[in-house]
Tab-separated table of C-alpha atoms and ligand atoms in Angstrom:
chain	number	residue	atom	x	y	z
A	1	MET	CA	295.776	27.553	113.229
A	2	ALA	CA	295.886	28.563	109.577
A	3	ALA	CA	298.735	30.866	108.620
A	4	ASN	CA	296.527	33.856	107.931
A	5	ASP	CA	294.310	33.668	111.001
A	6	THR	CA	294.427	36.853	113.035
A	7	LEU	CA	293.712	36.919	116.684
A	8	GLU	CA	294.012	39.886	118.941
A	9	GLY	CA	292.976	41.525	122.167
A	10	CYS	CA	293.805	44.288	124.589
A	11	PHE	CA	294.010	44.817	128.352
A	12	GLU	CA	293.984	48.060	130.323
A	13	LEU	CA	296.674	48.602	132.958
A	14	MET	CA	296.658	51.070	135.837
A	15	GLY	CA	299.803	52.445	137.431
A	16	GLY	CA	300.058	51.572	141.133
A	17	ASP	CA	297.376	48.893	140.896
A	18	PHE	CA	299.235	46.128	142.739
A	19	SER	CA	296.063	44.259	143.610
A	20	ASN	CA	295.539	43.326	139.946
A	21	ALA	CA	299.217	42.985	139.127
A	22	GLY	CA	299.687	40.180	136.624
A	23	ALA	CA	296.001	39.698	135.825
A	24	ALA	CA	296.455	40.705	132.166
A	25	SER	CA	299.474	38.442	131.699
A	26	SER	CA	297.617	35.608	133.365
A	27	GLU	CA	294.702	35.977	130.959
A	28	LEU	CA	297.083	36.174	128.009
A	29	LYS	CA	298.766	32.988	129.193
A	30	SER	CA	295.486	31.098	129.301
A	31	ILE	CA	294.504	32.373	125.834
A	32	LEU	CA	297.845	31.240	124.384
A	33	THR	CA	297.586	27.878	126.127
A	34	LYS	CA	294.082	27.308	124.709
A	35	LEU	CA	295.384	28.061	121.206
A	36	GLY	CA	297.705	25.092	121.575
A	37	ILE	CA	300.923	27.097	121.434
A	38	SER	CA	303.883	25.126	122.806
A	39	ALA	CA	304.405	25.306	126.565
A	40	ASP	CA	307.907	26.749	126.204
A	41	ILE	CA	306.746	29.683	124.079
A	42	VAL	CA	303.724	30.254	126.319
A	43	ARG	CA	306.003	30.395	129.356
A	44	ARG	CA	308.426	32.840	127.711
A	45	ALA	CA	305.553	35.020	126.492
A	46	ALA	CA	303.860	34.971	129.906
A	47	VAL	CA	307.037	35.903	131.758
A	48	THR	CA	307.913	38.763	129.395
A	49	ALA	CA	304.327	40.062	129.408
A	50	PHE	CA	304.356	40.006	133.213
A	51	GLU	CA	307.644	41.910	133.466
A	52	ALA	CA	306.339	44.525	131.044
A	53	GLU	CA	302.982	44.703	132.832
A	54	MET	CA	304.745	45.193	136.196
A	55	ASN	CA	306.847	47.975	134.721
A	56	VAL	CA	303.699	49.856	133.732
A	57	ILE	CA	302.186	49.291	137.191
A	58	ILE	CA	305.381	50.310	138.993
A	59	HIS	CA	306.880	53.019	136.805
A	60	ALA	CA	304.031	54.494	134.728
A	61	VAL	CA	300.620	56.080	135.205
A	62	ALA	CA	298.449	53.982	132.907
A	63	GLY	CA	298.816	51.822	129.844
A	64	THR	CA	297.595	48.998	127.655
A	65	MET	CA	298.807	45.537	126.756
A	66	HIS	CA	297.846	44.471	123.274
A	67	TYR	CA	298.490	41.069	121.719
A	68	MET	CA	298.169	39.934	118.151
A	69	ILE	CA	298.840	36.661	116.409
A	70	ILE	CA	299.300	36.805	112.675
A	71	ASP	CA	301.433	34.798	110.264
A	72	ASN	CA	302.731	32.609	113.072
A	73	THR	CA	304.083	35.552	114.993
A	74	LEU	CA	302.869	36.634	118.398
A	75	THR	CA	303.331	40.340	119.040
A	76	ILE	CA	302.805	41.767	122.521
A	77	THR	CA	302.764	45.560	122.631
A	78	LEU	CA	302.773	47.635	125.800
A	79	ASN	CA	301.987	51.277	125.566
A	80	ASP	CA	302.077	53.535	128.578
A	81	MET	CA	301.655	57.116	129.630
A	82	GLY	CA	304.331	57.835	132.153
A	83	PRO	CA	307.736	59.335	132.792
A	84	GLY	CA	309.454	57.515	129.925
A	85	ILE	CA	313.001	56.176	130.257
A	86	GLU	CA	315.882	58.633	130.293
A	87	SER	CA	318.567	56.203	129.272
A	88	ILE	CA	317.576	52.947	127.607
A	89	GLU	CA	321.173	51.808	127.840
A	90	LEU	CA	321.109	52.147	131.641
A	91	ALA	CA	317.635	50.649	131.938
A	92	MET	CA	318.756	47.561	130.006
A	93	GLN	CA	321.653	47.016	132.407
A	94	GLU	CA	321.064	44.180	134.816
A	95	GLY	CA	320.710	45.577	138.340
A	96	TYR	CA	319.784	49.114	137.289
A	97	SER	CA	316.543	50.183	138.926
A	98	THR	CA	314.941	53.445	139.986
A	99	ALA	CA	312.274	51.628	142.014
A	100	PRO	CA	311.666	53.271	145.401
A	101	ASP	CA	312.191	51.423	148.683
A	102	TRP	CA	308.561	50.433	149.156
A	103	VAL	CA	308.560	48.740	145.744
A	104	ARG	CA	311.694	46.804	146.734
A	105	GLU	CA	309.899	45.652	149.864
A	106	MET	CA	307.138	44.305	147.596
A	107	GLY	CA	309.641	42.118	145.753
A	108	TRP	CA	310.336	44.261	142.699
A	109	GLY	CA	313.189	46.562	141.736
A	110	ALA	CA	315.931	44.018	141.076
A	111	GLY	CA	316.573	45.805	137.788
A	112	MET	CA	316.080	42.556	135.929
A	113	GLY	CA	312.744	43.070	134.189
A	114	LEU	CA	313.927	44.551	130.901
A	115	PRO	CA	316.977	42.214	130.735
A	116	ASN	CA	314.594	39.283	131.303
A	117	ILE	CA	312.350	40.444	128.459
A	118	LYS	CA	315.385	40.692	126.198
A	119	LYS	CA	316.507	37.224	127.198
A	120	TYR	CA	313.154	35.505	126.667
A	121	ALA	CA	311.778	37.343	123.614
A	122	ASP	CA	312.711	36.489	120.030
A	123	ILE	CA	312.756	40.184	119.175
A	124	PHE	CA	312.358	43.063	121.612
A	125	LYS	CA	312.004	46.757	120.716
A	126	ILE	CA	311.712	49.670	123.065
A	127	ASP	CA	310.709	53.189	122.225
A	128	THR	CA	310.368	55.945	124.793
A	129	VAL	CA	309.807	59.676	125.084
A	130	VAL	CA	310.786	61.275	128.369
A	131	GLY	CA	307.771	62.914	129.991
A	132	GLU	CA	305.319	61.105	127.706
A	133	GLY	CA	305.590	57.368	127.842
A	134	THR	CA	307.084	54.107	126.703
A	135	THR	CA	306.224	51.501	124.078
A	136	LEU	CA	307.548	47.951	124.164
A	137	GLU	CA	307.151	45.531	121.281
A	138	ILE	CA	307.860	41.909	122.033
A	139	TYR	CA	307.807	39.251	119.316
A	140	PHE	CA	307.686	35.475	119.421
A	141	ARG	CA	307.921	33.151	116.465
A	142	LEU	CA	305.316	30.463	116.904
A	143	LYS	CA	306.949	27.886	114.656
A	144	GLY	CA	310.581	26.952	114.470
A	145	GLU	CA	313.296	27.721	116.974
A	146	LYS	CA	314.216	30.854	118.839
A	147	CYS	CA	317.004	32.562	116.920
B	1	MET	CA	334.405	29.418	164.830
B	2	LEU	CA	334.594	30.751	161.310
B	3	THR	CA	335.918	34.087	160.199
B	4	VAL	CA	334.728	36.023	157.175
B	5	SER	CA	338.005	35.377	155.374
B	6	ALA	CA	337.863	31.626	156.056
B	7	ILE	CA	334.333	31.476	154.660
B	8	ALA	CA	335.302	33.558	151.636
B	9	GLU	CA	338.079	31.123	150.881
B	10	ARG	CA	336.059	27.960	151.444
B	11	LEU	CA	333.128	29.195	149.339
B	12	GLY	CA	335.289	30.760	146.636
B	13	LEU	CA	333.840	34.241	147.088
B	14	ASN	CA	335.095	37.301	145.294
B	15	VAL	CA	335.793	40.026	147.865
B	16	VAL	CA	334.898	43.386	146.292
B	17	VAL	CA	335.045	45.529	149.413
B	18	LYS	CA	337.308	44.308	152.180
B	19	GLY	CA	336.276	45.440	155.644
B	20	ASP	CA	337.358	43.561	158.766
B	21	VAL	CA	337.527	40.026	157.370
B	22	SER	CA	338.956	38.664	160.616
B	23	ARG	CA	335.500	38.994	162.210
B	24	THR	CA	334.009	35.796	163.539
B	25	VAL	CA	330.664	34.925	162.002
B	26	SER	CA	327.786	34.061	164.345
B	27	GLY	CA	325.417	32.666	161.725
B	28	CYS	CA	323.709	33.617	158.516
B	29	TYR	CA	320.630	35.488	157.382
B	30	VAL	CA	319.135	35.082	153.902
B	31	SER	CA	316.800	37.800	152.637
B	32	ASP	CA	316.281	40.347	149.887
B	33	LEU	CA	313.967	42.492	151.980
B	34	LEU	CA	315.747	45.194	153.929
B	35	SER	CA	312.985	45.504	156.524
B	36	ASP	CA	313.160	41.759	157.147
B	37	VAL	CA	316.916	41.957	157.741
B	38	MET	CA	316.397	44.961	160.001
B	39	ALA	CA	313.895	42.986	162.038
B	40	HIS	CA	315.490	39.552	162.207
B	41	SER	CA	319.227	39.405	161.521
B	42	LYS	CA	321.607	39.014	164.456
B	43	ASP	CA	324.921	40.615	165.305
B	44	ASP	CA	327.831	39.245	163.280
B	45	ASN	CA	325.566	37.396	160.838
B	46	LEU	CA	326.573	36.934	157.263
B	47	TRP	CA	323.872	38.334	155.016
B	48	ILE	CA	323.153	36.572	151.726
B	49	THR	CA	321.133	38.717	149.315
B	50	LEU	CA	320.424	39.763	145.735
B	51	GLN	CA	320.096	43.432	146.695
B	52	THR	CA	322.874	45.589	145.275
B	53	HIS	CA	321.388	48.921	146.316
B	54	PRO	CA	323.433	51.370	148.489
B	55	ASN	CA	320.909	50.928	151.327
B	56	ILE	CA	322.338	47.483	152.064
B	57	VAL	CA	325.377	49.206	153.568
B	58	ALA	CA	323.312	51.182	156.058
B	59	VAL	CA	321.417	48.053	157.061
B	60	ALA	CA	324.676	46.110	157.442
B	61	VAL	CA	326.141	48.795	159.700
B	62	ILE	CA	323.051	49.205	161.884
B	63	LYS	CA	322.613	45.460	162.285
B	64	GLY	CA	326.292	44.644	162.815
B	65	ILE	CA	326.435	42.362	159.776
B	66	ALA	CA	329.866	40.683	159.503
B	67	ALA	CA	329.773	40.623	155.674
B	68	VAL	CA	327.304	40.872	152.805
B	69	ILE	CA	327.357	38.199	150.104
B	70	LEU	CA	325.692	38.996	146.778
B	71	THR	CA	324.488	35.964	144.819
B	72	ASN	CA	323.961	35.068	141.148
B	73	GLY	CA	327.150	37.012	140.435
B	74	ARG	CA	325.407	40.335	140.955
B	75	SER	CA	327.745	43.335	141.307
B	76	PRO	CA	327.129	46.084	143.850
B	77	GLU	CA	326.228	49.483	142.423
B	78	ALA	CA	329.101	51.999	142.325
B	79	GLU	CA	327.483	53.997	145.132
B	80	THR	CA	327.165	50.824	147.220
B	81	VAL	CA	330.901	50.166	146.854
B	82	ARG	CA	331.710	53.753	147.791
B	83	LYS	CA	329.562	53.609	150.929
B	84	ALA	CA	330.841	50.172	151.899
B	85	GLU	CA	334.427	51.377	151.613
B	86	ALA	CA	333.635	54.388	153.796
B	87	GLU	CA	331.878	52.221	156.402
B	88	LYS	CA	334.338	49.295	156.122
B	89	VAL	CA	331.557	46.839	155.341
B	90	THR	CA	332.793	43.690	153.605
B	91	ILE	CA	330.974	42.884	150.360
B	92	MET	CA	331.597	39.644	148.520
B	93	ILE	CA	330.136	38.105	145.361
B	94	SER	CA	329.221	34.498	144.694
B	95	ALA	CA	328.426	33.068	141.284
B	96	ASP	CA	326.024	30.639	143.007
B	97	GLY	CA	322.327	31.280	143.400
B	98	THR	CA	321.029	32.057	146.891
B	99	PHE	CA	319.733	28.533	147.495
B	100	GLU	CA	322.983	26.866	146.502
B	101	LEU	CA	325.172	29.255	148.481
B	102	ALA	CA	323.050	29.042	151.631
B	103	GLY	CA	323.026	25.258	151.278
B	104	ARG	CA	326.800	25.033	150.943
B	105	LEU	CA	327.405	27.355	153.894
B	106	TYR	CA	324.928	25.456	156.051
B	107	ALA	CA	326.608	22.143	155.208
B	108	MET	CA	330.031	23.623	155.958
B	109	THR	CA	329.120	25.023	159.368
B	110	LYS	CA	327.320	21.841	160.347
B	111	ASP	CA	330.522	19.880	159.643
B	112	LEU	CA	332.506	22.234	161.835
B	113	GLN	CA	330.158	22.492	164.801
B	114	PRO	CA	329.754	19.137	166.522
C	1	MET	CA	311.815	15.088	145.366
C	2	GLN	CA	308.227	14.563	146.420
C	3	LEU	CA	306.721	17.745	147.787
C	4	SER	CA	305.331	15.783	150.721
C	5	LYS	CA	308.894	14.886	151.721
C	6	ILE	CA	309.906	18.544	151.557
C	7	ILE	CA	307.010	19.438	153.852
C	8	ASP	CA	308.259	16.850	156.357
C	9	LEU	CA	311.840	18.126	156.151
C	10	VAL	CA	310.934	21.731	157.004
C	11	ASN	CA	308.031	20.840	159.266
C	12	GLY	CA	305.790	22.764	156.888
C	13	THR	CA	302.107	23.570	157.009
C	14	ILE	CA	299.869	23.291	153.963
C	15	VAL	CA	297.848	26.482	153.463
C	16	VAL	CA	296.602	25.730	149.939
C	17	ASP	CA	296.689	22.177	148.655
C	18	GLY	CA	296.948	22.510	144.885
C	19	GLY	CA	297.536	18.770	144.543
C	20	VAL	CA	300.467	18.324	146.933
C	21	ALA	CA	300.543	14.553	146.715
C	22	ALA	CA	301.205	14.498	142.971
C	23	ILE	CA	303.919	17.122	142.820
C	24	ASP	CA	307.550	16.290	142.275
C	25	ILE	CA	309.968	19.176	142.819
C	26	THR	CA	312.949	19.311	140.462
C	27	SER	CA	314.811	22.351	141.803
C	28	VAL	CA	314.576	25.200	144.298
C	29	CYS	CA	314.671	28.939	143.817
C	30	SER	CA	315.080	31.067	146.909
C	31	ALA	CA	314.494	34.814	146.505
C	32	ASP	CA	312.439	37.820	147.543
C	33	LEU	CA	312.966	39.621	144.249
C	34	LEU	CA	310.482	38.351	141.734
C	35	SER	CA	312.335	39.256	138.549
C	36	ASN	CA	315.067	36.969	139.817
C	37	VAL	CA	312.494	34.230	140.210
C	38	LEU	CA	311.223	34.904	136.689
C	39	ARG	CA	314.797	34.616	135.389
C	40	HIS	CA	316.158	31.685	137.359
C	41	GLY	CA	313.074	29.829	138.553
C	42	LYS	CA	312.638	26.795	136.363
C	43	LYS	CA	309.489	24.954	135.410
C	44	GLY	CA	308.712	22.551	138.254
C	45	ALA	CA	310.723	24.433	140.883
C	46	LEU	CA	309.813	25.188	144.480
C	47	LEU	CA	309.948	28.886	145.320
C	48	VAL	CA	311.156	29.709	148.834
C	49	THR	CA	310.466	33.304	149.873
C	50	CYS	CA	309.283	35.541	152.707
C	51	LEU	CA	307.000	37.627	150.474
C	52	ASN	CA	303.379	37.103	151.432
C	53	GLN	CA	301.714	39.025	148.581
C	54	PRO	CA	299.503	37.782	145.694
C	55	HIS	CA	301.969	38.770	142.969
C	56	VAL	CA	304.223	35.964	144.264
C	57	ILE	CA	301.501	33.533	143.169
C	58	ARG	CA	301.249	35.357	139.817
C	59	SER	CA	304.981	34.888	139.334
C	60	ALA	CA	304.676	31.193	140.145
C	61	GLU	CA	301.681	30.776	137.843
C	62	LEU	CA	303.308	32.558	134.908
C	63	ALA	CA	306.665	30.781	135.293
C	64	ASP	CA	305.123	27.289	135.730
C	65	ILE	CA	306.268	27.005	139.340
C	66	PRO	CA	303.882	24.611	141.110
C	67	ALA	CA	304.609	25.414	144.761
C	68	VAL	CA	305.540	28.317	147.024
C	69	LEU	CA	307.011	27.913	150.511
C	70	LEU	CA	306.837	30.933	152.822
C	71	ALA	CA	309.693	30.893	155.310
C	72	LEU	CA	310.052	32.497	158.738
C	73	GLY	CA	306.415	31.944	159.575
C	74	ALA	CA	305.287	34.568	157.060
C	75	ILE	CA	301.508	34.667	156.986
C	76	PRO	CA	300.063	34.953	153.468
C	77	VAL	CA	297.613	37.821	152.993
C	78	LYS	CA	294.032	36.816	152.147
C	79	ASP	CA	294.379	37.723	148.463
C	80	MET	CA	297.461	35.547	148.181
C	81	VAL	CA	295.606	32.529	149.540
C	82	ALA	CA	292.628	33.208	147.266
C	83	LEU	CA	294.818	33.473	144.165
C	84	ALA	CA	296.735	30.303	145.050
C	85	GLU	CA	293.411	28.489	145.354
C	86	GLU	CA	292.182	29.859	142.036
C	87	LYS	CA	295.407	29.030	140.201
C	88	LYS	CA	295.968	25.705	141.981
C	89	ILE	CA	299.417	26.662	143.241
C	90	VAL	CA	300.480	24.850	146.401
C	91	LEU	CA	301.086	27.317	149.231
C	92	LEU	CA	303.107	26.170	152.231
C	93	THR	CA	304.562	27.837	155.289
C	94	THR	CA	307.391	26.986	157.638
C	95	SER	CA	308.512	28.724	160.797
C	96	LEU	CA	312.170	28.129	159.836
C	97	PRO	CA	314.120	31.087	158.460
C	98	MET	CA	315.157	31.070	154.793
C	99	TYR	CA	318.741	30.122	155.645
C	100	THR	CA	317.821	27.010	157.594
C	101	THR	CA	315.167	26.074	155.042
C	102	CYS	CA	317.714	26.294	152.221
C	103	GLY	CA	320.312	24.441	154.297
C	104	ILE	CA	318.003	21.533	155.048
C	105	LEU	CA	316.665	21.194	151.492
C	106	TYR	CA	320.133	21.492	149.955
C	107	GLY	CA	321.403	18.919	152.431
C	108	ALA	CA	318.608	16.591	151.324
C	109	GLY	CA	319.900	16.769	147.750
C	110	LEU	CA	317.837	19.497	146.119
C	111	ARG	CA	319.698	21.967	143.904
C	112	SER	CA	319.277	25.498	142.540
C	113	CYS	CA	317.643	26.195	139.265
C	114	VAL	CA	320.677	26.323	136.994
C	115	GLU	CA	320.755	28.835	134.195
C	116	ASP	CA	320.593	27.621	130.646
D	201	LIG	N1	307.338	51.538	131.488
D	201	LIG	C1	308.310	52.259	132.069
D	201	LIG	N2	308.166	53.606	132.271
D	201	LIG	C2	309.149	54.322	132.847
D	201	LIG	N3	310.320	53.809	133.264
D	201	LIG	C3	310.527	52.492	133.084
D	201	LIG	C4	309.549	51.648	132.476
D	201	LIG	N4	310.043	50.401	132.432
D	201	LIG	C5	311.270	50.459	132.966
D	201	LIG	N5	311.577	51.698	133.368
D	201	LIG	C6	312.857	52.170	133.957
D	201	LIG	O1	313.869	51.218	133.675
D	201	LIG	C7	314.396	50.671	134.894
D	201	LIG	C8	314.762	49.223	134.701
D	201	LIG	O2	313.583	48.446	134.453
D	201	LIG	P1	313.581	46.907	134.839
D	201	LIG	O3	312.235	46.347	134.528
D	201	LIG	O4	314.749	46.250	134.203
D	201	LIG	O5	313.840	46.934	136.412
D	201	LIG	P2	312.853	47.333	137.599
D	201	LIG	O6	311.468	47.402	137.092
D	201	LIG	O7	313.388	48.545	138.269
D	201	LIG	O8	313.036	46.099	138.587
D	201	LIG	P3	312.476	44.593	138.343
D	201	LIG	O9	311.928	44.544	136.959
D	201	LIG	O10	313.662	43.711	138.530
D	201	LIG	O11	311.445	44.394	139.385
D	201	LIG	C9	313.336	50.942	135.934
D	201	LIG	O12	313.832	50.985	137.243
D	201	LIG	C10	312.777	52.293	135.474
D	201	LIG	O13	313.648	53.342	135.855
D	202	LIG	MG1	310.678	45.824	135.969
């Protein structure tokens, strides 16, 4: 891929839609794989996208996942309408989860999603307004090492 | 016959809430789903789980769990500790993952029971 | 360890054969919380769980986990089977509980996914 090639796309996400959970991240993974991006970066991007996608499905009402590749950087942006996050500091703590019991019975609510995104992303930004929604920006450098 | 305290020592577990550690353990149940534990665990089982939520204490009491072991070094929530102390439910932490810890315990009890 | 050997060890049943014969399992991750799987499950691992829902297959697919073993005789829902077929993820079941499954596989030399 030439350095100035831009590639982008967007997926719609619905809160509560467990039957399609992960479909957007799965499609993103296959797009990234076809572009010839290294398997390690594809795996990290897929896992972080999936955690973020699940958070919209579990905690928010509706949202979008947007990806863009430009200048050898992959940016995944998740935008949702939802309750927002009252304390980012708490939410980033491993084990902190407000997921209700039925979500825990579905295999989510370990309170590890945001910490996982932080661990696997090169850069991770979170912006939230209580009562309105949350935006996550996740960056991956496509050449060179994770810093 | 293994007691909770003997197992804690042999597996190098960190006891965060000490209930009756002299209890004899009948076996072990591994699950992170509370409904599954409610349905299938037996009296005096150890329960290996990743769940740190306060509800684990209620499940442990109802099901007569001898002790709860949290894996991957996960710490119980503050409310979980408070409830466990009130109910005298033993909670221990292992740095091992669930697979490793279950494997080590299984190997240990097989050695002991002819 | 060859996946076929693992199937023998736990007396497993193949529900979806995503190329069982060719798969070599390098580690095991046992959990019912999927974010834990996404954190600790390594490429090439076997996932042992009781969750019978399609998003388990999604987790496996996205984390490069080639095979899922459902313990305690859990019956996969239809959508889970369909997704495993589509994504070529091996789906197995055993009637053994998680504890015994872990015990047997650990005893046979398999190890956890260690954190990097
Ligand atoms: N998009 C979101 N909108 C509103 N709240 C959110 C959102 N994402 C996360 N949160 C809040 O932050 C908490 C921690 O999120 P995190 O992803 O780490 O854990 P979880 O989703 O509860 O469980 P897990 O990801 O392990 O299944 C959530 O329980 C929720 O309270
Ligand atoms: Mg989450």
